[in-house]
C-alpha positions as YAML, in Angstrom:
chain: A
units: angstrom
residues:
- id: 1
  name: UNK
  ca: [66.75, 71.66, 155.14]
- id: 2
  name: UNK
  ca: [69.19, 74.07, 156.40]
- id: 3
  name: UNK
  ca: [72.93, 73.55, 156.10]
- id: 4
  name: UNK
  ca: [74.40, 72.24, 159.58]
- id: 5
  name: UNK
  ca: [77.75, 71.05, 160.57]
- id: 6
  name: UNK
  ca: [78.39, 69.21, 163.62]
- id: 7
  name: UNK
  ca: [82.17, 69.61, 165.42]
- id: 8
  name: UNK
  ca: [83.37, 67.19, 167.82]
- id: 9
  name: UNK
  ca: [83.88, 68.98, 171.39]
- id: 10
  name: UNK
  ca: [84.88, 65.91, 173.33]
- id: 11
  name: UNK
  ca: [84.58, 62.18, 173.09]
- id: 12
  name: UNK
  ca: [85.18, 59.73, 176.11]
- id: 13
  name: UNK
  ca: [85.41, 56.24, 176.54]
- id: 14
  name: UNK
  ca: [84.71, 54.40, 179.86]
- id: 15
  name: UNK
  ca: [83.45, 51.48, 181.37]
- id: 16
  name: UNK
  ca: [79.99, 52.03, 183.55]
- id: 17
  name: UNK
  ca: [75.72, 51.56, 182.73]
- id: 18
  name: UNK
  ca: [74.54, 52.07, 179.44]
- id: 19
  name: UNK
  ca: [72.95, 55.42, 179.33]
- id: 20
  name: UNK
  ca: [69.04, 54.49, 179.60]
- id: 21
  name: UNK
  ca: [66.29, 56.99, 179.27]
- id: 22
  name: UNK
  ca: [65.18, 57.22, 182.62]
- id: 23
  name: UNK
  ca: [62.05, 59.65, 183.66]
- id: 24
  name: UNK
  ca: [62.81, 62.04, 186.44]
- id: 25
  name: UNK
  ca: [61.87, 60.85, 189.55]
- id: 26
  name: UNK
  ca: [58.68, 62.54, 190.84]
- id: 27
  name: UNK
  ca: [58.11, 64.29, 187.12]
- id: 28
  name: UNK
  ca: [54.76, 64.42, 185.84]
- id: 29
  name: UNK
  ca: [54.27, 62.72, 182.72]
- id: 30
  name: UNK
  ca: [52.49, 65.57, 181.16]
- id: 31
  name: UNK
  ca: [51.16, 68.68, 182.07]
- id: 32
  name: UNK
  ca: [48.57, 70.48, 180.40]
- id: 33
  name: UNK
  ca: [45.54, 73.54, 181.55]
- id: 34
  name: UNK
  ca: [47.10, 73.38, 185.33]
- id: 35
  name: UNK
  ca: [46.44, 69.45, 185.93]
- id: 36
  name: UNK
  ca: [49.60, 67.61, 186.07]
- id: 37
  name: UNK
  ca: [49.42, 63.82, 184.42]
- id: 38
  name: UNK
  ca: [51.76, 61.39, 187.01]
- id: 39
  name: UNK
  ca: [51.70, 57.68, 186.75]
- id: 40
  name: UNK
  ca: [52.11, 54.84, 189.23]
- id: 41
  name: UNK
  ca: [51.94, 51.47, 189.63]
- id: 42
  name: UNK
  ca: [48.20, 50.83, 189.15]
- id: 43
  name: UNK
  ca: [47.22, 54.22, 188.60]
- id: 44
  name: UNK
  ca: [47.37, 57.24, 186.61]
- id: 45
  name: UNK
  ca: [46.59, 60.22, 188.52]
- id: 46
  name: UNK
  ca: [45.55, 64.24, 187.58]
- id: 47
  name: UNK
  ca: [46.90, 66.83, 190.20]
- id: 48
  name: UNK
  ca: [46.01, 70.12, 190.11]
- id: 49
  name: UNK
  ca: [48.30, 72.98, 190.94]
- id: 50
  name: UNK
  ca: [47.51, 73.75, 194.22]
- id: 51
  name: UNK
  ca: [48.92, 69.47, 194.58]
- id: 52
  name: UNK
  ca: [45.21, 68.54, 194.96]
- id: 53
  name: UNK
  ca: [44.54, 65.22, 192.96]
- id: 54
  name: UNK
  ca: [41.61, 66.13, 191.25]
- id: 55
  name: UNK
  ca: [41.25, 62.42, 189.95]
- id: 56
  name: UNK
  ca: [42.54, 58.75, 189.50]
- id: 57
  name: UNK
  ca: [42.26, 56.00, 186.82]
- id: 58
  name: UNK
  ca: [43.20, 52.61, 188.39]
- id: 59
  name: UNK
  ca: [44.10, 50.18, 185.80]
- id: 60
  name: UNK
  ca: [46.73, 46.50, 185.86]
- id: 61
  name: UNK
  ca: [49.97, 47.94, 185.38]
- id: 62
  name: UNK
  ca: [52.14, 50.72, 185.18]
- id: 63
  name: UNK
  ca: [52.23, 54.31, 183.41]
- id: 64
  name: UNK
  ca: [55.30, 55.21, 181.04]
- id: 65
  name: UNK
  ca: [54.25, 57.95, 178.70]
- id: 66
  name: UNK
  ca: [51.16, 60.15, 178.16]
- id: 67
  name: UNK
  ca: [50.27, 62.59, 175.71]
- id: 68
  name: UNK
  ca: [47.82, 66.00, 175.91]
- id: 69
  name: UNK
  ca: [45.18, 67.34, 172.80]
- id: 70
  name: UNK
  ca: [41.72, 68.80, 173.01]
- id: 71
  name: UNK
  ca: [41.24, 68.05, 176.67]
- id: 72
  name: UNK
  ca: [42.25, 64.61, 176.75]
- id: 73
  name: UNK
  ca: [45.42, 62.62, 177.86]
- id: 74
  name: UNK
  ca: [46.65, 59.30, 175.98]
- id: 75
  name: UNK
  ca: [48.83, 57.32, 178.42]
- id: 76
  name: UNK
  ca: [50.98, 54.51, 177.48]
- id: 77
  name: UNK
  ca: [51.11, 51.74, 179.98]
- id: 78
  name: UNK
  ca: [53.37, 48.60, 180.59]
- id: 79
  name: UNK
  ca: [51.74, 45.24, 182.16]
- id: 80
  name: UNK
  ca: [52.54, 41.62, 182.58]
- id: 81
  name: UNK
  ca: [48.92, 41.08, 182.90]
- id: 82
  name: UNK
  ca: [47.37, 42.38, 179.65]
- id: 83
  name: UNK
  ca: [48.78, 40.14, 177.08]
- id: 84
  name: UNK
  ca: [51.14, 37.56, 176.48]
- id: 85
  name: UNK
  ca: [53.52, 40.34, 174.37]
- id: 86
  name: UNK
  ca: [56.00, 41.02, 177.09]
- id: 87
  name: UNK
  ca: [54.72, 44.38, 178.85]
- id: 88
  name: UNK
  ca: [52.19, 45.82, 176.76]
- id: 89
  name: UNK
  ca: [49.72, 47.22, 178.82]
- id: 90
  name: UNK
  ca: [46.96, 49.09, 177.61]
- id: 91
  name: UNK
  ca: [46.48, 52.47, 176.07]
- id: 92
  name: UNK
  ca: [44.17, 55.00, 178.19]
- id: 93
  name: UNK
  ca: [42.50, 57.31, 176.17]
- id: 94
  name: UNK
  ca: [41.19, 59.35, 179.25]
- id: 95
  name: UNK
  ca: [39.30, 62.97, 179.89]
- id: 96
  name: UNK
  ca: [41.91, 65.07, 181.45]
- id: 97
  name: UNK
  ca: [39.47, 67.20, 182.82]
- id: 98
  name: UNK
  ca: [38.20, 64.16, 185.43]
- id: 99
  name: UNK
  ca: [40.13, 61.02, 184.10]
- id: 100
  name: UNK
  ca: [36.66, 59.13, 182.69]
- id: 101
  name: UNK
  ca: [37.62, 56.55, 180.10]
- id: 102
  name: UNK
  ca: [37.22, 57.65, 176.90]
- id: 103
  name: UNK
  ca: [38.27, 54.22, 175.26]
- id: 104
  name: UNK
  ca: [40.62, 51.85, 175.86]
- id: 105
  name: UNK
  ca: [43.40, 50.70, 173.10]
- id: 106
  name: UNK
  ca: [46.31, 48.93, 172.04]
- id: 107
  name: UNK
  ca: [49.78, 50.49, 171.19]
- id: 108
  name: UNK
  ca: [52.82, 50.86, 172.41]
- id: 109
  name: UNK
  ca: [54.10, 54.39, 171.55]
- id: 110
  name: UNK
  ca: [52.38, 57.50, 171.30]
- id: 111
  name: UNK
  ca: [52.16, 61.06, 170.20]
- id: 112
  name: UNK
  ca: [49.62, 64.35, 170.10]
- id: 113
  name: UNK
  ca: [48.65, 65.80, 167.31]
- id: 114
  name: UNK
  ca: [46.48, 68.93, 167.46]
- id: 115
  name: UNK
  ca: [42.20, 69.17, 167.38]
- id: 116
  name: UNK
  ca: [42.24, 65.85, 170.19]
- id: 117
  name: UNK
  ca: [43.77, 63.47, 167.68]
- id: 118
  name: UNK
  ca: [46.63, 61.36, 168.74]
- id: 119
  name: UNK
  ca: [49.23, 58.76, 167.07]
- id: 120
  name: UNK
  ca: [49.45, 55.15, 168.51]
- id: 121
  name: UNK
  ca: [52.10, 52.92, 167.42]
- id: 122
  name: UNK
  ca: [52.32, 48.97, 168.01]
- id: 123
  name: UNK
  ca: [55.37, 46.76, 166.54]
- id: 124
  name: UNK
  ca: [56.21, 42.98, 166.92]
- id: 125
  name: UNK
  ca: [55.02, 39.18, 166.15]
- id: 126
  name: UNK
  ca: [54.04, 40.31, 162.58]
- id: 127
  name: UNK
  ca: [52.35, 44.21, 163.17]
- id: 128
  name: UNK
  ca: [53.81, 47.44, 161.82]
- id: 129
  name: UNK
  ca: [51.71, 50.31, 162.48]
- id: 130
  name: UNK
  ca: [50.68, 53.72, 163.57]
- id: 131
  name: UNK
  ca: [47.11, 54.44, 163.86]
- id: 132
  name: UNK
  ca: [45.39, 57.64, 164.49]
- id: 133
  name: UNK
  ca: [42.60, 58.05, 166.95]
- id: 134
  name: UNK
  ca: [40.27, 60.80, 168.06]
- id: 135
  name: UNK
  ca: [37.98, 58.71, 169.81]
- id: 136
  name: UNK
  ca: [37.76, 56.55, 166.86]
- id: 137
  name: UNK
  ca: [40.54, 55.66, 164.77]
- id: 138
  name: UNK
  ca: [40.29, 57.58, 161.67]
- id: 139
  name: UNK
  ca: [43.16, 56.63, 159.64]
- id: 140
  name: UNK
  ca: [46.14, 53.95, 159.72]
- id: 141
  name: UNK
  ca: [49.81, 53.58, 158.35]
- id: 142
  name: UNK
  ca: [51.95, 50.39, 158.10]
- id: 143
  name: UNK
  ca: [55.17, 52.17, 159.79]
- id: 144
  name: UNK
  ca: [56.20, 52.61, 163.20]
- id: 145
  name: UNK
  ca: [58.81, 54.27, 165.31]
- id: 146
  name: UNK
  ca: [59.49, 57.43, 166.93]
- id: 147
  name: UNK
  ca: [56.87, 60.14, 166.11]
- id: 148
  name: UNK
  ca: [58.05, 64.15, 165.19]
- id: 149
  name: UNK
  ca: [54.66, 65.98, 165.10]
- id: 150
  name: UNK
  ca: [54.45, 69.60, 163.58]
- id: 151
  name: UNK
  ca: [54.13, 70.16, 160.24]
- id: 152
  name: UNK
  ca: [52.66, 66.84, 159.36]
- id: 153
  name: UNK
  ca: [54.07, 63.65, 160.81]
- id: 154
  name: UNK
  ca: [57.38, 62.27, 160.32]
- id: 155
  name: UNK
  ca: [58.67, 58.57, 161.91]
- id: 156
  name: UNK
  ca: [62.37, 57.76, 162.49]
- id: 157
  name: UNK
  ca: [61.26, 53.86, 162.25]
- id: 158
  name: UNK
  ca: [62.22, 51.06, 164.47]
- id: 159
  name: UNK
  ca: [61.76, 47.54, 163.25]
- id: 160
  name: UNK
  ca: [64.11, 45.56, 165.34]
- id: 161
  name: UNK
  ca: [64.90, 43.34, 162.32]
- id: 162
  name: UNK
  ca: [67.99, 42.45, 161.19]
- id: 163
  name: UNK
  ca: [68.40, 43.35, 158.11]
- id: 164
  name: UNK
  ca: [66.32, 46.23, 158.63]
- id: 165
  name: UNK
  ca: [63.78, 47.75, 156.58]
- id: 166
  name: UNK
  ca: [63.80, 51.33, 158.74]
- id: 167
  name: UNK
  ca: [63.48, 54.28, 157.35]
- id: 168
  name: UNK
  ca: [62.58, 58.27, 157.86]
- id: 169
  name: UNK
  ca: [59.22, 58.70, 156.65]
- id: 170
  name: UNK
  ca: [56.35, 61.38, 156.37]
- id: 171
  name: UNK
  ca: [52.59, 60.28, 156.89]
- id: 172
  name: UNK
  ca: [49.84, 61.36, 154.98]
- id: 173
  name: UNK
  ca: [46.12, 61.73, 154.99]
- id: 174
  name: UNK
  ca: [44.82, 58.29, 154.04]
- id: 175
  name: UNK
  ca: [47.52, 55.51, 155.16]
- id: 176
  name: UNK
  ca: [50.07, 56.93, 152.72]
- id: 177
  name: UNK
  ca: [53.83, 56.97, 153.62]
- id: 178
  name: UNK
  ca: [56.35, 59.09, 151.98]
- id: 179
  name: UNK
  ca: [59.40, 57.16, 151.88]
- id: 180
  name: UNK
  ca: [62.41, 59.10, 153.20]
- id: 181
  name: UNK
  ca: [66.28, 57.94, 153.73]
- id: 182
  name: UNK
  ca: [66.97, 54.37, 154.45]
- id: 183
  name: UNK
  ca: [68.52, 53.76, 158.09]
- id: 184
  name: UNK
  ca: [71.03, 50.87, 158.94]
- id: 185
  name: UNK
  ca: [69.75, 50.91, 162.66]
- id: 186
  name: UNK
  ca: [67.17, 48.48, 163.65]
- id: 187
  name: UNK
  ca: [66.07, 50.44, 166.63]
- id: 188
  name: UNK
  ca: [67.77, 54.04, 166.65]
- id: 189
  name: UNK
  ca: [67.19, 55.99, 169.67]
- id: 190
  name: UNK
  ca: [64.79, 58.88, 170.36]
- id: 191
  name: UNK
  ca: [65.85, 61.83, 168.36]
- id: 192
  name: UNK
  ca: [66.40, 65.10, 168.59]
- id: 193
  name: UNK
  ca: [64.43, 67.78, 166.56]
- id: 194
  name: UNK
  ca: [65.83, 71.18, 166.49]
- id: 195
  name: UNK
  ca: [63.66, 74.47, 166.59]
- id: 196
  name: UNK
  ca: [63.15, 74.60, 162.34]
- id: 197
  name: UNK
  ca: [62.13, 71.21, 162.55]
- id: 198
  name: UNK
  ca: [65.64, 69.14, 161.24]
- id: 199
  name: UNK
  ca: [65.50, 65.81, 162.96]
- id: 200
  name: UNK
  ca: [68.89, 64.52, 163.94]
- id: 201
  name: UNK
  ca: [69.14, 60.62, 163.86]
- id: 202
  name: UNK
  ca: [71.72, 58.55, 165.67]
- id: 203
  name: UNK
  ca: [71.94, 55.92, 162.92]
- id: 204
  name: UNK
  ca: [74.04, 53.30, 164.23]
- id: 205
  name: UNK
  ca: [77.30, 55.25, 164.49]
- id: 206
  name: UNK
  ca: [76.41, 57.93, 162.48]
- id: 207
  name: UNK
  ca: [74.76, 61.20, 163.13]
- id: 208
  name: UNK
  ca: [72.54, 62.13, 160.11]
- id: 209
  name: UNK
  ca: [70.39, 64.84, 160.11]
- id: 210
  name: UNK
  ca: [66.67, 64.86, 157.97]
- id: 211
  name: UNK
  ca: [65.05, 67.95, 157.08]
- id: 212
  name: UNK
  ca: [61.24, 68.68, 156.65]
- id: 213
  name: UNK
  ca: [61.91, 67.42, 153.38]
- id: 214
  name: UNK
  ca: [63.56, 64.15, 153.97]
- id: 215
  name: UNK
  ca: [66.56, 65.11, 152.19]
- id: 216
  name: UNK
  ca: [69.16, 64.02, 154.54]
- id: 217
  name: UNK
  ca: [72.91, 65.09, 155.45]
- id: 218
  name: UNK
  ca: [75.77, 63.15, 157.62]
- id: 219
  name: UNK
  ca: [76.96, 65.19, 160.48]
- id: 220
  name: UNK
  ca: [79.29, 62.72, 161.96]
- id: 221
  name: UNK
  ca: [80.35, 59.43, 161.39]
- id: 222
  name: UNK
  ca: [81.32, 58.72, 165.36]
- id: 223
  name: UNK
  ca: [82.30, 55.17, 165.25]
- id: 224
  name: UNK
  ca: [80.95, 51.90, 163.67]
- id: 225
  name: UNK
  ca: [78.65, 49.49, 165.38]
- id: 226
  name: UNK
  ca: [79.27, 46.02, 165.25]
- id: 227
  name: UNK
  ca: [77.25, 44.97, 168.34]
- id: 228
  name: UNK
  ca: [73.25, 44.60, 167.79]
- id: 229
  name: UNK
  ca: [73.37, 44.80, 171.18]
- id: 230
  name: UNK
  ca: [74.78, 47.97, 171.61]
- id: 231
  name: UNK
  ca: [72.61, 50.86, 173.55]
- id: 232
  name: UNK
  ca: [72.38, 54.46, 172.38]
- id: 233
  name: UNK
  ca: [71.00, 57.58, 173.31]
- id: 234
  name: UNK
  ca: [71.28, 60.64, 172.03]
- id: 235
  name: UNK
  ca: [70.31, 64.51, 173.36]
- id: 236
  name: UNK
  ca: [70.33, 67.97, 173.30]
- id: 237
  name: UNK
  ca: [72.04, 69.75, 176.95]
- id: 238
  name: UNK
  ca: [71.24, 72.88, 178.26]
- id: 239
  name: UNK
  ca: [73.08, 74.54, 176.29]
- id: 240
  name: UNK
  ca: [72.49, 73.64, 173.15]
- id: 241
  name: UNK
  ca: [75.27, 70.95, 172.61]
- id: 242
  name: UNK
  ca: [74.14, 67.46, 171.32]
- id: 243
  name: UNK
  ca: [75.63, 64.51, 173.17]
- id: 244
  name: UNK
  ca: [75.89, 60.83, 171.86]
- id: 245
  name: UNK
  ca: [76.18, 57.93, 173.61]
- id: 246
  name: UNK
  ca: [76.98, 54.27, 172.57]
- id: 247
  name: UNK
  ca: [77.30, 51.37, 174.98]
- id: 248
  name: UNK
  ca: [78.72, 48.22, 173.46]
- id: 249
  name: UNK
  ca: [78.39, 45.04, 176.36]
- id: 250
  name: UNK
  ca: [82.39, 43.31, 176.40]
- id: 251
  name: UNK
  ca: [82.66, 39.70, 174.74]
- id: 252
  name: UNK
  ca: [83.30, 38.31, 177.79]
- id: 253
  name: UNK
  ca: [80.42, 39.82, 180.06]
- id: 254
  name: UNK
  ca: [77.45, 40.58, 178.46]
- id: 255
  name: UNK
  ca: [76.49, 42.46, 181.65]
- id: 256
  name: UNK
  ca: [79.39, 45.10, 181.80]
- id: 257
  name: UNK
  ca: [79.58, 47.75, 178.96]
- id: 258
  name: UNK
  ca: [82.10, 49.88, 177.80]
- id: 259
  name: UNK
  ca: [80.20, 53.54, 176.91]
- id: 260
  name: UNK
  ca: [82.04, 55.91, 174.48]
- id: 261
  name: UNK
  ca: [79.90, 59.82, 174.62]
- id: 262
  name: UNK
  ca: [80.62, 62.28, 172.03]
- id: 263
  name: UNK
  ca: [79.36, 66.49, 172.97]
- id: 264
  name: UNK
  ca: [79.13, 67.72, 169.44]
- id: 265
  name: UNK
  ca: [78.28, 71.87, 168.84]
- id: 266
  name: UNK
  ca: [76.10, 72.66, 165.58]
- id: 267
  name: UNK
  ca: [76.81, 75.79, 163.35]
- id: 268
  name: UNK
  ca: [75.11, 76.83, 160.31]
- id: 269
  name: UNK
  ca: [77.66, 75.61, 157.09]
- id: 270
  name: UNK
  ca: [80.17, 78.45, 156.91]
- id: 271
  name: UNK
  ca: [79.96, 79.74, 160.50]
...
């Protein structure tokens, strides 16, 4: 891993929303070979560029991710109709060429890998898992989380279980995990990965960063977390500053938070 340091730019503290990951309104959820991927209620839908929907995939529920590889789209789906685990809907596995059903599966969280293969992750009442389908499943790990394809497959897991188990992981060819540093977050946010492939981890509190390698370093230790309730995000702006945010609810309304955002600038150790 490359030597980084992270310096503190600003920090603020105020009370407002938690900072949830919201989609852009109108954004596709993937684009890929000029058809545009967007989601609705009920439908997923493939628009080429000229704004022509070339086809739609009606379904019970409602699209929140999808994912592109060999000319296919995985889409993620929420539902209170397919099962009695909150809002797991199903997973598409459609054509993207002209949205026919390739197969339909179960998972929660996705990712692309290259040659039409794709990661799908499920967690909760007792299941722990990432499988890995190109068509078929052809191999399966017992770790889930948030997936950083390139040169292999690494997870930044999220158990929700306190004490937690979580850790930053590599996957291997035949259901092997490489363990990596422990976390003390039961479900840290989505990371960030930065172009030589260093993953920084909002851990709690505390920014780490994990290199291809797993070997790990602590940027910042921003503030400690008490709260299991708290919300985090954390991001990279447009220009190339990483921003934190924490959102702890007050003791004496659950519904109002008090959010605390650090900006943070990288520089090579020594810079």
């Amino acid at each position: 891993m490359s030597s980084i340091r992270a310096v503190i730019l600003d920090h603020r503290r105020a009370d407002g929303l938690p900072p949830y990951e919201r989609p852009r309104p109108g954004a596709p959820l993937a684009r890929r070979d000029g058809i545009a991927v967007h989601g609705r209620t009920c439908a997923v839908t493939g628009v080429g560029a000229d704004g022509r929907t070339l086809w739609k995939h009606s379904f019970s529920g409602r699209p929140n991710a999808a994912h592109v590889s060999g000319g296919r789209v995985l889409v993620t789906t929420d539902s209170l109709e397919y099962t009695a685990w909150g809002h797991l809907g199903p997973a598409l596995l459609l054509d993207l060429a002209d949205g026919r059903l390739v197969a339909e599966l179960r998972g929660a969280r996705g990712a692309a890998r290259d040659g039409g293969r794709f990661l799908l992750g499920l967690e909760g009442y007792g299941i722990f898992e990432t499988r890995e389908y190109d068509g078929d499943e052809t191999d399966r790990w017992p770790s889930y989380g948030h997936y950083v394809v390139g040169s292999g497959v690494r997870v930044v897991e999220a158990d929700r279980n306190t004490p937690t188990r979580n850790r930053v992981v590599r996957l291997l060819p035949g259901g092997v995990v490489t363990p990596g540093p422990e976390l003390s977050d039961p479900q840290p946010p989505k990371p960030v990965v930065l172009p030589d492939g260093t993953v920084l981890v909002l851990d709690g509190g505390v920014l780490r960063a994990v290199g291809r390698d797993l070997g790990t370093t602590v940027l910042a230790e921003l503030k400690n977390v008490g709260d299991g309730r708290a919300i985090r995000t954390l991001h990279q702006d447009r220009e190339g500053r990483i921003v934190a945010s924490i959102a702890e609810p007050h003791a004496a309304d659950p519904a109002k938070y008090t959010v605390e955002t650090w900006t943070l600038r990288l520089s090579p150790t020594g810079a």
